[in-house]
GROMACS .gro file of C-alpha atoms in nm:
model
  377
    1MET     CA    1   8.462   8.635   8.566
    2LEU     CA    2   8.828   8.549   8.500
    3ALA     CA    3   8.965   8.692   8.180
    4SER     CA    4   9.243   8.554   7.965
    5ASN     CA    5   9.477   8.846   8.024
    6ILE     CA    6   9.544   9.109   8.285
    7SER     CA    7   9.434   9.455   8.191
    8SER     CA    8   9.254   9.729   8.377
    9PRO     CA    9   9.348  10.072   8.241
   10ASN     CA   10   9.131  10.259   8.489
   11PHE     CA   11   9.232  10.052   8.789
   12SER     CA   12   9.435  10.324   8.956
   13GLU     CA   13   9.645  10.631   8.915
   14VAL     CA   14  10.002  10.704   9.018
   15PHE     CA   15   9.988  10.907   9.335
   16SER     CA   16  10.210  11.201   9.427
   17GLN     CA   17  10.447  11.113   9.709
   18GLU     CA   18  10.501  11.468   9.830
   19HIS     CA   19  10.138  11.489   9.946
   20GLN     CA   20  10.129  11.169  10.149
   21ALA     CA   21  10.194  11.331  10.487
   22HIS     CA   22   9.929  11.601  10.457
   23ASP     CA   23   9.683  11.526  10.179
   24THR     CA   24   9.552  11.179  10.251
   25SER     CA   25   9.306  11.201   9.965
   26SER     CA   26   9.596  11.164   9.722
   27PHE     CA   27   9.622  10.799   9.824
   28LEU     CA   28   9.256  10.720   9.799
   29PRO     CA   29   9.089  10.542   9.508
   30ASP     CA   30   8.869  10.735   9.268
   31SER     CA   31   8.555  10.581   9.416
   32VAL     CA   32   8.620  10.764   9.743
   33ARG     CA   33   8.700  11.103   9.591
   34THR     CA   34   8.428  11.128   9.329
   35LYS     CA   35   8.052  11.148   9.347
   36ASP     CA   36   8.010  10.913   9.053
   37LYS     CA   37   8.136  10.598   9.222
   38PRO     CA   38   8.273  10.320   8.999
   39ALA     CA   39   8.290   9.954   9.101
   40LYS     CA   40   8.496   9.890   9.411
   41THR     CA   41   8.837   9.728   9.408
   42ALA     CA   42   8.960   9.511   9.695
   43LEU     CA   43   9.293   9.383   9.820
   44VAL     CA   44   9.299   9.057  10.013
   45ALA     CA   45   9.617   8.959  10.202
   46GLU     CA   46   9.641   8.595  10.300
   47GLY     CA   47   9.803   8.489  10.629
   48GLY     CA   48  10.076   8.230  10.665
   49GLY     CA   49  10.298   8.329  10.956
   50GLN     CA   50  10.653   8.404  10.845
   51ARG     CA   51  10.551   8.335  10.485
   52GLY     CA   52  10.387   8.675  10.506
   53ILE     CA   53  10.728   8.815  10.416
   54PHE     CA   54  10.632   8.747  10.054
   55THR     CA   55  10.334   8.981  10.098
   56ALA     CA   56  10.567   9.235  10.260
   57GLY     CA   57  10.782   9.230   9.946
   58VAL     CA   58  10.480   9.290   9.722
   59LEU     CA   59  10.343   9.576   9.932
   60ASP     CA   60  10.682   9.743   9.982
   61THR     CA   61  10.722   9.753   9.605
   62TRP     CA   62  10.380   9.913   9.570
   63LEU     CA   63  10.474  10.172   9.832
   64GLU     CA   64  10.782  10.261   9.630
   65HIS     CA   65  10.550  10.349   9.341
   66ASN     CA   66  10.270  10.505   9.550
   67PHE     CA   67  10.027  10.238   9.436
   68ASP     CA   68   9.719  10.201   9.654
   69PRO     CA   69   9.393  10.217   9.456
   70PHE     CA   70   9.189   9.992   9.684
   71ASP     CA   71   8.847  10.068   9.830
   72ILE     CA   72   8.847   9.760  10.052
   73LEU     CA   73   9.147   9.600  10.225
   74ILE     CA   74   9.103   9.269  10.409
   75GLY     CA   75   9.381   9.089  10.592
   76THR     CA   76   9.402   8.757  10.769
   77SER     CA   77   9.660   8.694  11.042
   78ALA     CA   78   9.999   8.804  10.902
   79GLY     CA   79   9.803   8.969  10.623
   80SER     CA   80   9.643   9.209  10.872
   81GLN     CA   81   9.988   9.311  10.996
   82ASN     CA   82  10.112   9.362  10.642
   83LEU     CA   83   9.812   9.575  10.546
   84THR     CA   84   9.859   9.791  10.854
   85SER     CA   85  10.218   9.879  10.766
   86PHE     CA   86  10.103   9.932  10.407
   87VAL     CA   87   9.839  10.194  10.492
   88ALA     CA   88  10.078  10.345  10.750
   89ARG     CA   89  10.319  10.396  10.456
   90GLN     CA   90  10.602  10.229  10.649
   91LYS     CA   91  10.804  10.056  10.381
   92GLY     CA   92  11.020   9.778  10.521
   93TYR     CA   93  10.837   9.764  10.855
   94ALA     CA   94  10.680   9.420  10.816
   95LYS     CA   95  11.002   9.278  10.673
   96ARG     CA   96  11.201   9.400  10.975
   97LEU     CA   97  10.957   9.250  11.223
   98ILE     CA   98  10.936   8.915  11.046
   99ARG     CA   99  11.312   8.884  11.008
  100GLY     CA  100  11.374   9.018  11.358
  101LEU     CA  101  11.103   8.957  11.615
  102THR     CA  102  10.952   8.637  11.476
  103ARG     CA  103  11.296   8.471  11.473
  104HIS     CA  104  11.366   8.565  11.836
  105LYS     CA  105  11.361   8.281  12.090
  106ARG     CA  106  11.114   8.476  12.302
  107PHE     CA  107  10.858   8.467  12.022
  108PHE     CA  108  10.853   8.098  11.931
  109GLN     CA  109  10.957   7.823  12.171
  110LEU     CA  110  10.803   7.476  12.160
  111SER     CA  111  10.922   7.383  12.509
  112ARG     CA  112  10.693   7.645  12.667
  113GLY     CA  113  10.395   7.436  12.562
  114PHE     CA  114  10.496   7.163  12.810
  115LEU     CA  115  10.482   7.423  13.088
  116GLY     CA  116  10.133   7.535  12.995
  117LYS     CA  117  10.257   7.862  12.846
  118HIS     CA  118  10.218   8.020  12.503
  119ILE     CA  119  10.434   7.851  12.241
  120VAL     CA  120  10.402   8.171  12.037
  121ASP     CA  121  10.429   8.472  12.268
  122LEU     CA  122  10.216   8.736  12.099
  123ASP     CA  123  10.212   8.941  12.420
  124TRP     CA  124  10.589   8.989  12.400
  125TYR     CA  125  10.572   9.049  12.026
  126PHE     CA  126  10.316   9.329  12.045
  127ASP     CA  127  10.485   9.482  12.348
  128LYS     CA  128  10.800   9.513  12.138
  129THR     CA  129  10.605   9.693  11.865
  130GLN     CA  130  10.535   9.968  12.119
  131GLU     CA  131  10.903  10.053  12.146
  132THR     CA  132  11.005  10.376  11.976
  133LYS     CA  133  11.207  10.215  11.698
  134ARG     CA  134  10.930   9.969  11.616
  135GLN     CA  135  10.615  10.178  11.648
  136LEU     CA  136  10.352  10.169  11.381
  137ASP     CA  137  10.233  10.507  11.257
  138LEU     CA  138   9.869  10.437  11.328
  139GLU     CA  139   9.766  10.801  11.288
  140THR     CA  140   9.886  10.796  10.928
  141ALA     CA  141   9.719  10.459  10.882
  142LYS     CA  142   9.386  10.596  11.006
  143GLN     CA  143   9.407  10.900  10.777
  144ASN     CA  144   9.485  10.683  10.477
  145VAL     CA  145   9.183  10.457  10.521
  146LEU     CA  146   8.923  10.726  10.580
  147GLY     CA  147   8.640  10.680  10.332
  148ARG     CA  148   8.719  10.317  10.265
  149GLU     CA  149   8.721   9.987  10.454
  150ILE     CA  150   9.009   9.807  10.621
  151LEU     CA  151   8.912   9.480  10.788
  152PHE     CA  152   9.091   9.205  10.978
  153THR     CA  153   8.947   8.857  11.000
  154ALA     CA  154   8.928   8.678  11.335
  155THR     CA  155   8.753   8.363  11.453
  156ASN     CA  156   8.523   8.383  11.755
  157ILE     CA  157   8.616   8.090  11.978
  158ARG     CA  158   8.266   8.066  12.124
  159ASP     CA  159   8.067   8.034  11.801
  160ARG     CA  160   8.358   7.946  11.566
  161LYS     CA  161   8.238   8.203  11.312
  162ALA     CA  162   8.448   8.449  11.114
  163TYR     CA  163   8.425   8.816  11.207
  164LEU     CA  164   8.564   9.105  11.006
  165LEU     CA  165   8.696   9.364  11.249
  166ASN     CA  166   8.728   9.728  11.146
  167PRO     CA  167   8.996   9.910  11.349
  168LEU     CA  168   8.829  10.244  11.278
  169THR     CA  169   8.497  10.145  11.434
  170HIS     CA  170   8.571   9.860  11.672
  171LYS     CA  171   8.582   9.928  12.045
  172ASN     CA  172   8.927   9.773  12.085
  173GLN     CA  173   9.262   9.917  11.988
  174TRP     CA  174   9.401   9.862  11.637
  175LEU     CA  175   9.686   9.641  11.764
  176ASP     CA  176   9.445   9.427  11.966
  177LEU     CA  177   9.257   9.343  11.647
  178ILE     CA  178   9.578   9.247  11.465
  179LYS     CA  179   9.672   9.033  11.764
  180ALA     CA  180   9.336   8.857  11.759
  181SER     CA  181   9.363   8.796  11.385
  182SER     CA  182   9.706   8.638  11.441
  183ALA     CA  183   9.641   8.424  11.751
  184LEU     CA  184   9.697   8.065  11.637
  185PRO     CA  185   9.497   7.818  11.850
  186PHE     CA  186   9.702   7.613  12.099
  187LEU     CA  187  10.012   7.813  12.015
  188TYR     CA  188   9.860   8.116  12.180
  189LYS     CA  189   9.636   7.940  12.432
  190GLN     CA  190   9.286   8.077  12.489
  191GLY     CA  191   9.285   8.355  12.229
  192VAL     CA  192   9.260   8.733  12.255
  193PRO     CA  193   8.977   8.895  12.456
  194LEU     CA  194   8.787   9.162  12.265
  195ARG     CA  195   8.487   9.365  12.371
  196SER     CA  196   8.174   9.282  12.179
  197ILE     CA  197   8.091   9.508  11.884
  198HIS     CA  198   7.745   9.542  12.032
  199ALA     CA  199   7.864   9.642  12.379
  200SER     CA  200   7.746   9.974  12.515
  201ASN     CA  201   7.958  10.283  12.472
  202SER     CA  202   7.889  10.390  12.828
  203HIS     CA  203   8.114  10.307  13.121
  204VAL     CA  204   8.045   9.960  13.255
  205ASP     CA  205   8.152   9.772  13.563
  206GLY     CA  206   8.387   9.474  13.548
  207GLU     CA  207   8.112   9.214  13.554
  208THR     CA  208   7.925   9.374  13.263
  209GLU     CA  209   8.244   9.420  13.065
  210ALA     CA  210   8.330   9.050  13.111
  211ALA     CA  211   7.986   8.955  12.982
  212ASN     CA  212   8.047   9.168  12.672
  213THR     CA  213   8.386   9.010  12.602
  214ASP     CA  214   8.455   8.725  12.364
  215TYR     CA  215   8.779   8.549  12.285
  216TYR     CA  216   8.910   8.547  11.928
  217ALA     CA  217   9.167   8.337  11.747
  218ASP     CA  218   9.343   8.346  11.414
  219GLY     CA  219   9.120   8.456  11.127
  220GLY     CA  220   9.264   8.179  10.914
  221LEU     CA  221   9.045   7.925  11.091
  222ALA     CA  222   8.713   8.054  10.961
  223ALA     CA  223   8.817   8.296  10.684
  224PRO     CA  224   9.164   8.202  10.556
  225LEU     CA  225   9.109   8.362  10.216
  226PRO     CA  226   8.830   8.624  10.250
  227VAL     CA  227   8.752   8.677   9.882
  228ILE     CA  228   8.381   8.607   9.926
  229GLU     CA  229   8.369   8.866  10.201
  230ALA     CA  230   8.527   9.121   9.966
  231TYR     CA  231   8.273   9.041   9.696
  232GLU     CA  232   7.982   9.071   9.939
  233ARG     CA  233   8.104   9.423  10.020
  234GLY     CA  234   8.071   9.529   9.659
  235ALA     CA  235   8.418   9.457   9.518
  236LYS     CA  236   8.412   9.392   9.143
  237LYS     CA  237   8.787   9.356   9.113
  238ILE     CA  238   8.970   9.159   9.381
  239VAL     CA  239   9.347   9.132   9.404
  240VAL     CA  240   9.463   8.845   9.626
  241ILE     CA  241   9.821   8.813   9.754
  242ARG     CA  242   9.881   8.442   9.819
  243THR     CA  243  10.144   8.298  10.053
  244VAL     CA  244  10.127   7.942   9.922
  245ASP     CA  245  10.262   7.789   9.606
  246LYS     CA  246  10.034   7.769   9.304
  247SER     CA  247  10.013   7.392   9.338
  248PHE     CA  248   9.882   7.407   9.696
  249ASP     CA  249   9.579   7.185   9.761
  250ALA     CA  250   9.370   7.269  10.067
  251GLN     CA  251   9.213   6.926  10.087
  252SER     CA  252   9.395   6.680  10.314
  253ILE     CA  253   9.260   6.326  10.276
  254TRP     CA  254   9.466   6.208  10.573
  255LEU     CA  255   9.300   6.464  10.796
  256GLN     CA  256   8.953   6.348  10.697
  257ARG     CA  257   9.051   5.988  10.773
  258LEU     CA  258   9.211   6.079  11.105
  259ARG     CA  259   8.899   6.264  11.213
  260GLY     CA  260   8.683   5.964  11.124
  261ILE     CA  261   8.897   5.731  11.334
  262VAL     CA  262   8.955   5.954  11.636
  263CYS     CA  263   8.609   6.106  11.655
  264SER     CA  264   8.437   5.768  11.631
  265THR     CA  265   8.528   5.720  11.998
  266GLY     CA  266   8.306   6.013  12.092
  267GLN     CA  267   8.601   6.239  12.172
  268CYS     CA  268   8.705   6.473  11.893
  269PRO     CA  269   9.007   6.688  11.983
  270LYS     CA  270   8.960   7.056  11.913
  271THR     CA  271   9.283   7.054  11.717
  272ILE     CA  272   9.133   6.832  11.448
  273ASP     CA  273   8.811   7.031  11.445
  274TYR     CA  274   9.003   7.355  11.395
  275MET     CA  275   9.211   7.206  11.115
  276LEU     CA  276   8.906   7.075  10.939
  277GLN     CA  277   8.729   7.408  10.975
  278HIS     CA  278   9.028   7.582  10.818
  279GLU     CA  279   9.038   7.331  10.535
  280GLN     CA  280   8.668   7.359  10.458
  281ALA     CA  281   8.677   7.740  10.462
  282TYR     CA  282   8.984   7.738  10.238
  283ARG     CA  283   8.821   7.503   9.992
  284LYS     CA  284   8.511   7.720   9.976
  285ALA     CA  285   8.723   8.026   9.895
  286LEU     CA  286   8.921   7.840   9.628
  287ASP     CA  287   8.599   7.720   9.467
  288PHE     CA  288   8.477   8.081   9.455
  289ILE     CA  289   8.802   8.191   9.290
  290ALA     CA  290   8.785   7.909   9.036
  291ASN     CA  291   8.418   7.978   8.955
  292PRO     CA  292   8.348   8.345   9.036
  293PRO     CA  293   8.029   8.532   8.951
  294ASP     CA  294   8.025   8.697   8.609
  295ASP     CA  295   8.049   9.048   8.754
  296VAL     CA  296   8.380   9.009   8.939
  297GLU     CA  297   8.742   8.990   8.825
  298ILE     CA  298   8.986   8.808   9.054
  299VAL     CA  299   9.363   8.843   9.026
  300GLN     CA  300   9.589   8.620   9.232
  301ILE     CA  301   9.954   8.704   9.296
  302PHE     CA  302  10.176   8.402   9.358
  303ALA     CA  303  10.551   8.363   9.402
  304SER     CA  304  10.716   8.270   9.074
  305ALA     CA  305  10.931   8.004   9.239
  306THR     CA  306  10.886   7.770   9.534
  307MET     CA  307  10.878   7.964   9.859
  308GLN     CA  308  11.135   7.858  10.118
  309SER     CA  309  10.996   8.009  10.439
  310LYS     CA  310  10.764   7.826  10.675
  311LEU     CA  311  10.483   7.918  10.910
  312LEU     CA  312  10.739   7.941  11.191
  313GLY     CA  313  11.106   7.855  11.233
  314SER     CA  314  11.236   7.996  10.904
  315THR     CA  315  11.599   8.096  10.861
  316ASP     CA  316  11.695   8.448  10.765
  317VAL     CA  317  11.821   8.321  10.429
  318GLU     CA  318  11.482   8.169  10.357
  319LEU     CA  319  11.301   8.488  10.455
  320LYS     CA  320  11.527   8.703  10.236
  321HIS     CA  321  11.459   8.469   9.944
  322ASP     CA  322  11.082   8.498   9.978
  323TYR     CA  323  11.090   8.874  10.032
  324ARG     CA  324  11.277   8.902   9.703
  325LEU     CA  325  11.011   8.690   9.535
  326GLY     CA  326  10.750   8.929   9.673
  327GLN     CA  327  10.932   9.230   9.530
  328GLN     CA  328  10.946   9.066   9.190
  329ALA     CA  329  10.577   8.976   9.202
  330GLY     CA  330  10.491   9.331   9.305
  331HIS     CA  331  10.683   9.473   9.010
  332ALA     CA  332  10.524   9.218   8.777
  333PHE     CA  333  10.179   9.323   8.884
  334LEU     CA  334  10.254   9.691   8.827
  335GLU     CA  335  10.390   9.613   8.483
  336GLU     CA  336  10.067   9.435   8.398
  337GLN     CA  337   9.880   9.744   8.513
  338THR     CA  338  10.109   9.954   8.286
  339PHE     CA  339  10.272  10.137   8.577
  340LEU     CA  340  10.633  10.026   8.531
  341PRO     CA  341  10.855  10.017   8.224
  342VAL     CA  342  11.014   9.691   8.114
  343GLN     CA  343  11.354   9.844   8.196
  344THR     CA  344  11.270   9.806   8.564
  345TYR     CA  345  11.274   9.429   8.519
  346ASN     CA  346  11.599   9.437   8.324
  347GLN     CA  347  11.758   9.617   8.620
  348LEU     CA  348  11.594   9.385   8.872
  349MET     CA  349  11.685   9.067   8.685
  350PRO     CA  350  11.988   9.127   8.461
  351CYS     CA  351  12.020   8.753   8.389
  352ALA     CA  352  11.666   8.716   8.260
  353HIS     CA  353  11.612   8.740   7.886
  354PRO     CA  354  11.334   8.987   7.792
  355ALA     CA  355  11.151   8.713   7.604
  356VAL     CA  356  11.129   8.513   7.927
  357ILE     CA  357  10.982   8.810   8.107
  358ASP     CA  358  10.727   8.861   7.829
  359SER     CA  359  10.620   8.499   7.832
  360THR     CA  360  10.590   8.468   8.208
  361VAL     CA  361  10.434   8.801   8.293
  362ARG     CA  362  10.249   8.951   8.003
  363HIS     CA  363  10.088   8.642   7.861
  364THR     CA  364  10.010   8.429   8.164
  365PRO     CA  365   9.653   8.361   8.277
  366MET     CA  366   9.526   8.616   8.526
  367GLU     CA  367   9.546   8.384   8.823
  368ASN     CA  368   9.917   8.321   8.769
  369ILE     CA  369  10.097   8.654   8.785
  370SER     CA  370  10.456   8.545   8.828
  371LEU     CA  371  10.812   8.632   8.745
  372PRO     CA  372  11.125   8.417   8.731
  373ILE     CA  373  11.347   8.448   9.036
  374ALA     CA  374  11.636   8.691   8.997
  375CYS     CA  375  11.982   8.545   8.957
  376ASN     CA  376  12.160   8.828   9.140
  377GLN     CA  377  12.056   8.740   9.496
   0.00000   0.00000   0.00000
């Protein structure tokens, strides 16, 4: 149930940075390290393409302060990439890739679609992440999620259902699952092939392996905001990092009308079906957030000002702007959890009057954690 203010004194502890390389338990929430397990806390990272740089700003700020009290981490699309760099403890990693690789002409090129090729070249993108200077520290990531759940949403193209993929238990490689979670339909053609979770562990021939393979697309189609999934896994406090503005409305009347006209001919393009599926799933999640069960607390983190970046095709200036908004939102959240002194905000935003900070952060409704944009950009 949503409360009128943001307070959770036992939500986490400040972790010791000097132990992060060797003692992974120092990063884990109390529910993992103690026999008397309290209610679980979950972090949900929304997708949004390049708008995920806002999430990167939030998570990088939390890494600076060794803040990771979550029992369950669920990411969709860009959110799965952000969560991976977060548990790998690689501050700045997601920001570098979004500002660098996703702005490269090899990554996004509309003209390739006319040639029957991928408009968004995820193959090239993930190949680049294998280079020495861009490698994810997946060993550290695996150590830091032992005893808890990290899940990436993906949509099975065959049955159109949402699947939550665990990189610690799934038969495919960690990066393959991120790729599947991020594969936008029609921009990345047929999707990403993954072996079935139920496939045998034994060696199989090519024909059997093909039969056990399904293709997956972006998790945002069937589970764009997996808060219900977090709740069903026992989370009683759910923190959601949003990559849309607070005024965003998932319901598109024009899309409903277009579907009615086009599909009345007996031919309903998959594009419209996919968009409608996304919209319906989004609306269901928003309804859950607006009217949650009495035993769950949901905190949403929004940008305090209008975000400038887009799904694709953002300028570097726009990305820097939204990363900064993410940093501010990350600090605001920690202040509400009593982890940062007010002086941090005075340093971050020297042009903001303390009374403004008090009114926008400390006394806002829980679903609107926000902070005015800094004037020293």
